[in-house]
PDB file of C-alpha atoms in Angstrom:
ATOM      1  CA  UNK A   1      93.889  75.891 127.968  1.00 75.00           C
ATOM      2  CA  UNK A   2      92.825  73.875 124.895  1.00 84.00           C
ATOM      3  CA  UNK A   3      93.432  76.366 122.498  1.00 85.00           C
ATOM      4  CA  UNK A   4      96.766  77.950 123.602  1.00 78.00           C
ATOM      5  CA  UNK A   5      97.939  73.881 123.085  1.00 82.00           C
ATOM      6  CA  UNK A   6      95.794  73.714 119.836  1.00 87.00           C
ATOM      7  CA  UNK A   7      97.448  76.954 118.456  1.00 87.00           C
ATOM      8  CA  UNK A   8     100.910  74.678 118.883  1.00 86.00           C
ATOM      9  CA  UNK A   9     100.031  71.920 116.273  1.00 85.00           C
ATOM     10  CA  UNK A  10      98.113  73.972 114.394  1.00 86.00           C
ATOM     11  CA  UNK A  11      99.252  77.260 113.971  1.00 87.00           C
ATOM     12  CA  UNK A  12      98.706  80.465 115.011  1.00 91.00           C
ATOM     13  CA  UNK A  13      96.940  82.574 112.131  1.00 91.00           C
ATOM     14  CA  UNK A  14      94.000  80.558 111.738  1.00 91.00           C
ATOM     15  CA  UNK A  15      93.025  80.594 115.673  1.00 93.00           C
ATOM     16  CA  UNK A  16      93.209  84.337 115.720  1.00 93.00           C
ATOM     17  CA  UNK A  17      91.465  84.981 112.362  1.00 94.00           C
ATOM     18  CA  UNK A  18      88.160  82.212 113.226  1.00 95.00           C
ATOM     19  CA  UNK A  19      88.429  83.639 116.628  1.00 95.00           C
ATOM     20  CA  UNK A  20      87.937  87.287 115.720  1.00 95.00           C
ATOM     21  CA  UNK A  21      85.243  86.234 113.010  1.00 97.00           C
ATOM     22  CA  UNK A  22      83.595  84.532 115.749  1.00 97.00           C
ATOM     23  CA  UNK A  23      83.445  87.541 117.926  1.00 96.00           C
ATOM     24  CA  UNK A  24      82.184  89.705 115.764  1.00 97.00           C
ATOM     25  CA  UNK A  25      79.353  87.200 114.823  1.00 98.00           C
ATOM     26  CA  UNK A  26      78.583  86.663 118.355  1.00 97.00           C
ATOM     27  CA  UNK A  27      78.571  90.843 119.153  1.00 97.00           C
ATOM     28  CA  UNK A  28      76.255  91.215 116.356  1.00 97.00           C
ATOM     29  CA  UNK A  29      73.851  88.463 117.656  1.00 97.00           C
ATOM     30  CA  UNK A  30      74.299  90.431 120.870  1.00 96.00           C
ATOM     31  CA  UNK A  31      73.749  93.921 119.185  1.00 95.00           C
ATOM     32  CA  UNK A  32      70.831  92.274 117.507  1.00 96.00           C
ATOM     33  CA  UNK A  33      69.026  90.281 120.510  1.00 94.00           C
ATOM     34  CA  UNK A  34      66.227  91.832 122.935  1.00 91.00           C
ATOM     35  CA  UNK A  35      65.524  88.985 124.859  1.00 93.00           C
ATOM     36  CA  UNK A  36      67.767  86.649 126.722  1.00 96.00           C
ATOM     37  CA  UNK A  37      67.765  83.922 124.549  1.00 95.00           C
ATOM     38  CA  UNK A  38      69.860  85.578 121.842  1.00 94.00           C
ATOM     39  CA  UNK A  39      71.840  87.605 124.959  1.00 95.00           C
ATOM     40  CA  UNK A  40      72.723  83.651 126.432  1.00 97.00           C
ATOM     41  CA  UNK A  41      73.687  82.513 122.657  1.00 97.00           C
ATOM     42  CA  UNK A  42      75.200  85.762 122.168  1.00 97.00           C
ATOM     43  CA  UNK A  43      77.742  85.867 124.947  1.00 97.00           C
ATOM     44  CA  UNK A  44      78.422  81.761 124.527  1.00 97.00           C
ATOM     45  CA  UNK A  45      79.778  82.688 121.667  1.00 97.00           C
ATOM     46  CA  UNK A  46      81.201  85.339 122.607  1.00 96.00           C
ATOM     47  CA  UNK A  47      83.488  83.273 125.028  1.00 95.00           C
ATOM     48  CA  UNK A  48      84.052  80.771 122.353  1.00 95.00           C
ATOM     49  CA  UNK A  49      85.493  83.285 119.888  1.00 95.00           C
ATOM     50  CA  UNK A  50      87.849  85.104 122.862  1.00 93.00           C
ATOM     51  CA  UNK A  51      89.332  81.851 123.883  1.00 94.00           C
ATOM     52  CA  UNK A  52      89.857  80.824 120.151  1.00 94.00           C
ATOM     53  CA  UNK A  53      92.292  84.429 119.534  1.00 91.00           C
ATOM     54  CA  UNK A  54      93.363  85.794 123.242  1.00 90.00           C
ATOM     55  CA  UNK A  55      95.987  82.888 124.346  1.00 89.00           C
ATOM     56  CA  UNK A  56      97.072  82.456 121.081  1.00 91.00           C
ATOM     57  CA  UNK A  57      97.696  85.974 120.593  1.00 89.00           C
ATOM     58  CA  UNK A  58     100.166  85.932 123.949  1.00 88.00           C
ATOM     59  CA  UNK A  59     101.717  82.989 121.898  1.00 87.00           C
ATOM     60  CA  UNK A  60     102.243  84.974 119.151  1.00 89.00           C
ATOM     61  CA  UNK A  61     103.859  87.850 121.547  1.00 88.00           C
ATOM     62  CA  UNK A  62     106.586  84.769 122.291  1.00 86.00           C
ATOM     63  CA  UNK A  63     106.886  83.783 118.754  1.00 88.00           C
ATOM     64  CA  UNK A  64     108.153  86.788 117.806  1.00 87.00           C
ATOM     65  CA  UNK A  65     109.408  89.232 120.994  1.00 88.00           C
ATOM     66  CA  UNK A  66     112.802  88.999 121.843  1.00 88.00           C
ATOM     67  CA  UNK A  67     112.924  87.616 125.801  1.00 88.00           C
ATOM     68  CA  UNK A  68     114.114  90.718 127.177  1.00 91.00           C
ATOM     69  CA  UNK A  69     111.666  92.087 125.865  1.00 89.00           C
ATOM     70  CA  UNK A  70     108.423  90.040 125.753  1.00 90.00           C
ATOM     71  CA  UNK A  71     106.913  91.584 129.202  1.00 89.00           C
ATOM     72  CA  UNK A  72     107.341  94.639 127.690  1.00 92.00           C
ATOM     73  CA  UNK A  73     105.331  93.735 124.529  1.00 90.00           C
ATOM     74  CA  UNK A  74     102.574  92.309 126.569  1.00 90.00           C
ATOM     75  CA  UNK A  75     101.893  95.333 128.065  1.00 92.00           C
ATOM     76  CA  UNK A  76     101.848  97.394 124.993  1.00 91.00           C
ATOM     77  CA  UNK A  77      99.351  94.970 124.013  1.00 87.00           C
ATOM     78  CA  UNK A  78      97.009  95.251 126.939  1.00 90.00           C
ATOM     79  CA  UNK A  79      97.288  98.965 126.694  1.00 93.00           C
ATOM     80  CA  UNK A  80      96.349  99.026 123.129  1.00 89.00           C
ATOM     81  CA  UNK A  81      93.437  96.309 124.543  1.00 87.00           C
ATOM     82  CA  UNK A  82      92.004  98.384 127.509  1.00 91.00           C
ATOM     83  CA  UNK A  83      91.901 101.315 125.295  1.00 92.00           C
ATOM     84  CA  UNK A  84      89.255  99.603 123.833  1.00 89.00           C
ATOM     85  CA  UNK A  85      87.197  99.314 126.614  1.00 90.00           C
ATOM     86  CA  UNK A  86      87.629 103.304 127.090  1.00 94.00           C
ATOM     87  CA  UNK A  87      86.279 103.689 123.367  1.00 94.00           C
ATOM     88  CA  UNK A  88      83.243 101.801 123.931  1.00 93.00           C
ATOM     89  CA  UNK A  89      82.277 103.275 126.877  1.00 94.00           C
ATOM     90  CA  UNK A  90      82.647 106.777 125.366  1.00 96.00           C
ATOM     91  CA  UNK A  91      80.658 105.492 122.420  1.00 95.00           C
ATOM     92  CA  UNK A  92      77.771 103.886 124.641  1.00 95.00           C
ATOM     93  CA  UNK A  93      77.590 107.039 126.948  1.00 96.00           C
ATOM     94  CA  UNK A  94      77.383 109.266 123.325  1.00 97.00           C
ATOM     95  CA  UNK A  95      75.273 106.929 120.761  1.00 96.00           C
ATOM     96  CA  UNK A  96      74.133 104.161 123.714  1.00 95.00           C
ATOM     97  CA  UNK A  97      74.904 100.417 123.868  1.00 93.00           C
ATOM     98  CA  UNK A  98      73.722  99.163 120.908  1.00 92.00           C
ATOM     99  CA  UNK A  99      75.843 101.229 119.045  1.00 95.00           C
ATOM    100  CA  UNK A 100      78.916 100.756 121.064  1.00 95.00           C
ATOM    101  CA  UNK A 101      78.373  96.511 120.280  1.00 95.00           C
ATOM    102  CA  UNK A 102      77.851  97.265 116.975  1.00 96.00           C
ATOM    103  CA  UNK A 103      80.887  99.561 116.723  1.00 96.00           C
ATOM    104  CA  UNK A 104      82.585  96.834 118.382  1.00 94.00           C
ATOM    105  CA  UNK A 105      81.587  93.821 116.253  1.00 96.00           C
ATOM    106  CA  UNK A 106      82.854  95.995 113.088  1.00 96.00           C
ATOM    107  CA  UNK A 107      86.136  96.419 114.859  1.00 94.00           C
ATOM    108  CA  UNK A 108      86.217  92.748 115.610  1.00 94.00           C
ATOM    109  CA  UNK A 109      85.411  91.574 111.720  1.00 96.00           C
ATOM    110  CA  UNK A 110      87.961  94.331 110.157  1.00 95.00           C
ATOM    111  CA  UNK A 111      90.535  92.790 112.763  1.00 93.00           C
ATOM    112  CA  UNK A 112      89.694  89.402 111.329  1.00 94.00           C
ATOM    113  CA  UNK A 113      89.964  90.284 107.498  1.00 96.00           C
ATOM    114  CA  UNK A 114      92.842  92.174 108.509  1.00 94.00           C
ATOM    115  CA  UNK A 115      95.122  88.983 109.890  1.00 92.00           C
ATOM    116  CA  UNK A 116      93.680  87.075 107.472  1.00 93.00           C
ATOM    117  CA  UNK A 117      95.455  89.110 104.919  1.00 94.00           C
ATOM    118  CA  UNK A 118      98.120  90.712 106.588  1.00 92.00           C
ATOM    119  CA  UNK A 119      99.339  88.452 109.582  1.00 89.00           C
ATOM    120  CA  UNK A 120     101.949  85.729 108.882  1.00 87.00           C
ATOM    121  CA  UNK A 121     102.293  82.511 110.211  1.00 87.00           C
ATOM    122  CA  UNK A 122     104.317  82.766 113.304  1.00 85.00           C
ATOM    123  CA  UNK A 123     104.414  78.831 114.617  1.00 79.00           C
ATOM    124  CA  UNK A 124     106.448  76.411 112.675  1.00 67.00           C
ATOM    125  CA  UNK A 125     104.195  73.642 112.273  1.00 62.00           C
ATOM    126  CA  UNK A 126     107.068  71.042 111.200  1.00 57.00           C
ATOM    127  CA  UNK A 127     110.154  70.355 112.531  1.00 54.00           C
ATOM    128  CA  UNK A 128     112.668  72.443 110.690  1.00 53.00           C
ATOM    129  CA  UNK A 129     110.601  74.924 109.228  1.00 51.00           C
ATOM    130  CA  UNK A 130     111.162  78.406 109.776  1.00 50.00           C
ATOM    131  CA  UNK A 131     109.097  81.788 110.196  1.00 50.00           C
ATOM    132  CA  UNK A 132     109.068  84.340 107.514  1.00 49.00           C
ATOM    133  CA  UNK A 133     110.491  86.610 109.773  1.00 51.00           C
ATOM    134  CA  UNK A 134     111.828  87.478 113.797  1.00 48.00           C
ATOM    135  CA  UNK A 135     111.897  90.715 115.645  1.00 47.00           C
ATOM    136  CA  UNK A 136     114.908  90.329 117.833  1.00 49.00           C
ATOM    137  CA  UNK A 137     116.644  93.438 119.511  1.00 44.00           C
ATOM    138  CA  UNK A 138     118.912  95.625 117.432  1.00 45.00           C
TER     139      UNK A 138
END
């Protein structure tokens, strides 16, 4: 709840792009702990980091989809993230867990340098100004 509203007077980018960075960070300490100590700090982290980019990512999916079809776009999304979960269970089952958090953290810090490079601000942050661009239906 704080960072869907944060993402509204701040922007959108920057949530994502510290969010991701932060998940990959805390997947590494994960990939990196054997004891519960660095498993708690891990996963805390972890939490952090997904509440930071996954609202603010829906709020993106407003910025930009056209209402009719938002829904629509939301599920493509949540397609695209389930997948994920298939991958890493294929990888964990083949090369074991370790592996499959590592394989994940990578994922997560490539996702980060990639919308911190490609992803444009979709949030006007003052009145009047206007996104660089808007999908709307043909």
């Amino acid at each position: 709840m704080v960072t869907g509203g944060l993402s509204d007077r701040i922007g959108r980018k920057h949530l994502i792009t510290a969010g991701m960075a932060l998940q990959a960070a805390a997947l590494a300490v994960i990939a990196a702990s054997t004891g519960f100590t660095g498993w708690a700090i891990g996963t805390i982290l972890l939490g952090a980091g997904t509440a930071m980019f996954y609202p603010t990512l829906l709020a993106v999916i407003g910025d930009i989809a056209h209402p009719l079809w938002r829904g629509r776009t939301v599920g493509i999304y949540r397609v695209w993230r389930d997948l994920g979960y298939a991958v890493g269970a294929i990888i964990a089952d083949l090369l074991g867990l370790h592996a499959a958090v590592w394989t994940a953290a990578a994922a997560s810090a490539a996702t980060a340098l990639l919308v911190a490079f490609r992803m444009y601000e979709t949030h006007p942050r003052r009145p009047g100004q206007t996104r660089e661009r808007d999908i709307s239906l043909p």
